[in-house]
mmCIF file of C-alpha atoms in Angstrom:
data_model
loop_
_atom_site.group_PDB
_atom_site.id
_atom_site.type_symbol
_atom_site.label_atom_id
_atom_site.label_comp_id
_atom_site.label_asym_id
_atom_site.label_seq_id
_atom_site.Cartn_x
_atom_site.Cartn_y
_atom_site.Cartn_z
ATOM 1 C CA UNK A 1 -24.707 131.968 -53.968
ATOM 2 C CA UNK A 2 -26.185 135.190 -55.287
ATOM 3 C CA UNK A 3 -27.005 137.858 -52.728
ATOM 4 C CA UNK A 4 -30.372 139.019 -54.083
ATOM 5 C CA UNK A 5 -30.360 142.198 -51.985
ATOM 6 C CA UNK A 6 -26.996 143.255 -53.509
ATOM 7 C CA UNK A 7 -28.251 142.326 -56.974
ATOM 8 C CA UNK A 8 -31.424 144.425 -56.596
ATOM 9 C CA UNK A 9 -29.360 147.300 -55.194
ATOM 10 C CA UNK A 10 -27.062 147.149 -58.244
ATOM 11 C CA UNK A 11 -30.097 147.126 -60.535
ATOM 12 C CA UNK A 12 -31.652 150.140 -58.784
ATOM 13 C CA UNK A 13 -28.385 152.053 -59.070
ATOM 14 C CA UNK A 14 -27.979 151.109 -62.729
ATOM 15 C CA UNK A 15 -31.514 152.229 -63.613
ATOM 16 C CA UNK A 16 -30.568 155.818 -62.762
ATOM 17 C CA UNK A 17 -27.186 155.819 -64.537
ATOM 18 C CA UNK A 18 -26.254 158.925 -66.547
ATOM 19 C CA UNK A 19 -22.584 158.084 -67.159
ATOM 20 C CA UNK A 20 -22.726 158.536 -70.937
ATOM 21 C CA UNK A 21 -24.752 160.204 -73.670
ATOM 22 C CA UNK A 22 -26.860 157.059 -74.219
ATOM 23 C CA UNK A 23 -28.788 158.052 -71.093
ATOM 24 C CA UNK A 24 -30.046 161.144 -72.941
ATOM 25 C CA UNK A 25 -31.848 159.200 -75.677
ATOM 26 C CA UNK A 26 -33.045 156.065 -73.877
ATOM 27 C CA UNK A 27 -36.572 155.298 -72.748
ATOM 28 C CA UNK A 28 -35.430 152.708 -70.182
ATOM 29 C CA UNK A 29 -32.220 151.244 -68.819
ATOM 30 C CA UNK A 30 -32.211 147.561 -69.753
ATOM 31 C CA UNK A 31 -30.557 145.768 -66.847
ATOM 32 C CA UNK A 32 -31.502 142.259 -67.949
ATOM 33 C CA UNK A 33 -34.084 139.493 -67.635
ATOM 34 C CA UNK A 34 -34.286 135.902 -66.512
ATOM 35 C CA UNK A 35 -33.126 134.021 -63.454
ATOM 36 C CA UNK A 36 -30.234 135.743 -61.619
ATOM 37 C CA UNK A 37 -29.585 132.424 -59.808
ATOM 38 C CA UNK A 38 -29.008 130.625 -63.132
ATOM 39 C CA UNK A 39 -25.762 128.932 -64.168
ATOM 40 C CA UNK A 40 -25.801 130.591 -67.622
ATOM 41 C CA UNK A 41 -25.322 134.295 -68.317
ATOM 42 C CA UNK A 42 -26.058 135.424 -71.871
ATOM 43 C CA UNK A 43 -24.470 138.711 -72.924
ATOM 44 C CA UNK A 44 -25.536 140.560 -76.065
ATOM 45 C CA UNK A 45 -24.518 143.889 -77.581
ATOM 46 C CA UNK A 46 -27.169 146.324 -76.410
ATOM 47 C CA UNK A 47 -30.909 146.942 -76.270
ATOM 48 C CA UNK A 48 -32.944 147.500 -79.423
ATOM 49 C CA UNK A 49 -36.108 149.573 -79.779
ATOM 50 C CA UNK A 50 -38.472 147.019 -78.199
ATOM 51 C CA UNK A 51 -36.053 146.362 -75.337
ATOM 52 C CA UNK A 52 -35.726 150.115 -74.762
ATOM 53 C CA UNK A 53 -39.529 150.449 -74.707
ATOM 54 C CA UNK A 54 -40.067 147.544 -72.287
ATOM 55 C CA UNK A 55 -36.900 147.812 -70.190
ATOM 56 C CA UNK A 56 -36.116 144.103 -70.701
ATOM 57 C CA UNK A 57 -33.252 142.379 -72.541
ATOM 58 C CA UNK A 58 -33.829 140.342 -75.704
ATOM 59 C CA UNK A 59 -37.624 140.608 -75.956
ATOM 60 C CA UNK A 60 -37.923 141.641 -79.617
ATOM 61 C CA UNK A 61 -37.610 139.392 -82.665
ATOM 62 C CA UNK A 62 -33.993 138.485 -81.818
ATOM 63 C CA UNK A 63 -34.997 137.603 -78.276
ATOM 64 C CA UNK A 64 -37.855 135.393 -79.413
ATOM 65 C CA UNK A 65 -35.477 133.525 -81.725
ATOM 66 C CA UNK A 66 -32.887 133.253 -78.937
ATOM 67 C CA UNK A 67 -35.510 131.736 -76.630
ATOM 68 C CA UNK A 68 -36.590 129.267 -79.356
ATOM 69 C CA UNK A 69 -33.016 128.191 -80.127
ATOM 70 C CA UNK A 70 -32.194 127.567 -76.480
ATOM 71 C CA UNK A 71 -35.478 125.719 -75.948
ATOM 72 C CA UNK A 72 -34.704 123.502 -78.973
ATOM 73 C CA UNK A 73 -31.738 122.059 -77.031
ATOM 74 C CA UNK A 74 -33.602 121.823 -73.719
ATOM 75 C CA UNK A 75 -32.580 125.123 -72.102
ATOM 76 C CA UNK A 76 -35.370 127.350 -70.779
ATOM 77 C CA UNK A 77 -34.011 130.901 -70.924
ATOM 78 C CA UNK A 78 -36.259 132.259 -68.149
ATOM 79 C CA UNK A 79 -35.323 129.424 -65.775
ATOM 80 C CA UNK A 80 -31.795 128.428 -66.816
ATOM 81 C CA UNK A 81 -30.317 131.781 -67.881
ATOM 82 C CA UNK A 82 -29.932 135.440 -67.068
ATOM 83 C CA UNK A 83 -29.643 137.759 -70.079
ATOM 84 C CA UNK A 84 -27.905 141.121 -70.174
ATOM 85 C CA UNK A 85 -25.934 143.292 -72.583
ATOM 86 C CA UNK A 86 -22.575 145.007 -72.939
ATOM 87 C CA UNK A 87 -24.361 148.384 -72.761
ATOM 88 C CA UNK A 88 -27.564 148.908 -70.795
ATOM 89 C CA UNK A 89 -29.051 151.720 -72.913
ATOM 90 C CA UNK A 90 -30.066 151.624 -76.561
ATOM 91 C CA UNK A 91 -27.617 153.273 -78.954
ATOM 92 C CA UNK A 92 -29.508 155.629 -81.316
ATOM 93 C CA UNK A 93 -30.740 153.899 -84.496
ATOM 94 C CA UNK A 94 -29.458 150.593 -83.073
ATOM 95 C CA UNK A 95 -25.894 151.513 -84.026
ATOM 96 C CA UNK A 96 -22.952 149.610 -82.546
ATOM 97 C CA UNK A 97 -21.970 150.975 -79.114
ATOM 98 C CA UNK A 98 -18.939 153.270 -79.105
ATOM 99 C CA UNK A 99 -15.837 152.260 -77.141
ATOM 100 C CA UNK A 100 -16.439 155.053 -74.613
ATOM 101 C CA UNK A 101 -20.013 153.827 -74.070
ATOM 102 C CA UNK A 102 -18.806 150.258 -73.549
ATOM 103 C CA UNK A 103 -16.194 151.502 -71.072
ATOM 104 C CA UNK A 104 -18.748 153.610 -69.171
ATOM 105 C CA UNK A 105 -21.065 150.616 -68.894
ATOM 106 C CA UNK A 106 -18.448 147.934 -68.176
ATOM 107 C CA UNK A 107 -18.678 148.296 -64.402
ATOM 108 C CA UNK A 108 -22.379 147.364 -64.450
ATOM 109 C CA UNK A 109 -21.668 144.179 -66.383
ATOM 110 C CA UNK A 110 -18.627 143.282 -64.277
ATOM 111 C CA UNK A 111 -20.750 143.601 -61.148
ATOM 112 C CA UNK A 112 -23.522 141.499 -62.693
ATOM 113 C CA UNK A 113 -21.024 138.754 -63.552
ATOM 114 C CA UNK A 114 -19.503 138.923 -60.075
ATOM 115 C CA UNK A 115 -22.874 138.700 -58.299
ATOM 116 C CA UNK A 116 -24.462 136.072 -60.570
ATOM 117 C CA UNK A 117 -21.226 134.059 -60.630
ATOM 118 C CA UNK A 118 -22.258 131.999 -63.675
ATOM 119 C CA UNK A 119 -20.624 128.728 -64.663
ATOM 120 C CA UNK A 120 -21.190 129.489 -68.352
ATOM 121 C CA UNK A 121 -21.260 132.764 -70.285
ATOM 122 C CA UNK A 122 -22.713 132.919 -73.786
ATOM 123 C CA UNK A 123 -21.461 135.877 -75.827
ATOM 124 C CA UNK A 124 -24.005 136.625 -78.560
ATOM 125 C CA UNK A 125 -22.300 138.321 -81.485
ATOM 126 C CA UNK A 126 -18.985 139.944 -82.266
ATOM 127 C CA UNK A 127 -19.559 143.146 -80.247
ATOM 128 C CA UNK A 128 -20.142 141.099 -77.090
ATOM 129 C CA UNK A 129 -17.084 138.950 -77.844
ATOM 130 C CA UNK A 130 -14.818 141.891 -78.646
ATOM 131 C CA UNK A 131 -15.994 143.981 -75.686
ATOM 132 C CA UNK A 132 -16.046 141.256 -73.035
ATOM 133 C CA UNK A 133 -12.941 139.305 -74.052
ATOM 134 C CA UNK A 134 -11.054 142.224 -75.608
ATOM 135 C CA UNK A 135 -10.238 140.194 -78.708
ATOM 136 C CA UNK A 136 -10.926 141.152 -82.282
ATOM 137 C CA UNK A 137 -11.027 137.769 -84.018
ATOM 138 C CA UNK A 138 -14.006 137.353 -86.325
ATOM 139 C CA UNK A 139 -16.954 135.573 -84.729
ATOM 140 C CA UNK A 140 -16.801 132.984 -87.525
ATOM 141 C CA UNK A 141 -13.387 131.863 -86.227
ATOM 142 C CA UNK A 142 -14.248 131.503 -82.546
ATOM 143 C CA UNK A 143 -17.969 130.708 -82.367
ATOM 144 C CA UNK A 144 -18.698 127.323 -80.913
ATOM 145 C CA UNK A 145 -15.327 127.059 -79.166
ATOM 146 C CA UNK A 146 -15.004 127.125 -75.390
ATOM 147 C CA UNK A 147 -12.860 129.877 -73.905
ATOM 148 C CA UNK A 148 -11.911 129.695 -70.226
ATOM 149 C CA UNK A 149 -11.653 132.914 -68.235
ATOM 150 C CA UNK A 150 -11.689 133.250 -64.442
ATOM 151 C CA UNK A 151 -13.026 129.688 -64.010
ATOM 152 C CA UNK A 152 -15.970 130.454 -66.303
ATOM 153 C CA UNK A 153 -16.553 128.611 -69.575
ATOM 154 C CA UNK A 154 -17.362 131.116 -72.303
ATOM 155 C CA UNK A 155 -19.053 130.220 -75.604
ATOM 156 C CA UNK A 156 -19.258 132.771 -78.435
ATOM 157 C CA UNK A 157 -22.285 132.298 -80.711
ATOM 158 C CA UNK A 158 -23.782 134.174 -83.637
ATOM 159 C CA UNK A 159 -26.101 136.987 -82.610
ATOM 160 C CA UNK A 160 -29.757 136.061 -83.195
ATOM 161 C CA UNK A 161 -30.220 139.203 -85.349
ATOM 162 C CA UNK A 162 -27.671 137.688 -87.757
ATOM 163 C CA UNK A 163 -29.640 134.437 -87.726
ATOM 164 C CA UNK A 164 -32.845 136.312 -88.571
ATOM 165 C CA UNK A 165 -31.064 137.518 -91.715
ATOM 166 C CA UNK A 166 -29.790 133.958 -92.385
ATOM 167 C CA UNK A 167 -32.780 131.789 -91.412
ATOM 168 C CA UNK A 168 -31.915 128.588 -93.298
ATOM 169 C CA UNK A 169 -31.906 125.410 -91.191
ATOM 170 C CA UNK A 170 -29.628 123.636 -93.672
ATOM 171 C CA UNK A 171 -26.581 121.811 -92.338
ATOM 172 C CA UNK A 172 -23.540 124.105 -91.902
ATOM 173 C CA UNK A 173 -25.626 127.290 -92.228
ATOM 174 C CA UNK A 174 -25.366 129.812 -89.328
ATOM 175 C CA UNK A 175 -28.632 128.793 -87.646
ATOM 176 C CA UNK A 176 -27.728 125.095 -87.784
ATOM 177 C CA UNK A 177 -24.217 125.739 -86.404
ATOM 178 C CA UNK A 178 -25.695 127.841 -83.589
ATOM 179 C CA UNK A 179 -27.890 124.912 -82.560
ATOM 180 C CA UNK A 180 -24.781 122.695 -82.527
ATOM 181 C CA UNK A 181 -23.027 125.281 -80.339
ATOM 182 C CA UNK A 182 -25.996 125.339 -77.959
ATOM 183 C CA UNK A 183 -25.948 121.545 -77.727
ATOM 184 C CA UNK A 184 -22.402 121.905 -76.332
ATOM 185 C CA UNK A 185 -23.747 124.454 -73.835
ATOM 186 C CA UNK A 186 -26.533 122.076 -72.768
ATOM 187 C CA UNK A 187 -23.997 119.264 -72.280
ATOM 188 C CA UNK A 188 -21.890 121.563 -70.088
ATOM 189 C CA UNK A 189 -24.942 122.784 -68.164
ATOM 190 C CA UNK A 190 -25.856 119.166 -67.380
ATOM 191 C CA UNK A 191 -22.602 118.910 -65.397
ATOM 192 C CA UNK A 192 -23.886 121.534 -62.941
ATOM 193 C CA UNK A 193 -27.458 120.360 -62.368
#
């Protein structure tokens, strides 16, 4: 069971982090959003402009789509999930985080995972997959397949930003396959509730 005092202490510490150069250009540290007691932890790449402005994870266009996709399979993100990122500060111009930035931020995420102790982790996009699992397979090869690590079931999915660029709902298109992946997540979640 999550120790909320430890979780809030970690968040407070993280909000003042200056471990890498991303701290020089950020507006806000984006620790996460959602229910820290949830069984699902969603991990994305890093905050975008809107997330940096508001200090919350996945609240821009990608976040709205993420919420809609999860809701379409019966998962309420605010209630059933906690959302965070590989890096907690926005990379300039929304560029991909550098390896050194990922390494400097990895302790925050490791502590989040340890404290939340999720049953399921969703890795949204290839940067999250590559950084968290340390594998470089293309997301198209591993999305929708369960990976077990430390007694946690991990599901890689397409990043919602990719789905915004590929919005078709046609069968076998990225958005449709993501919904199929999330149906697997919902089925797994049902085992824990």
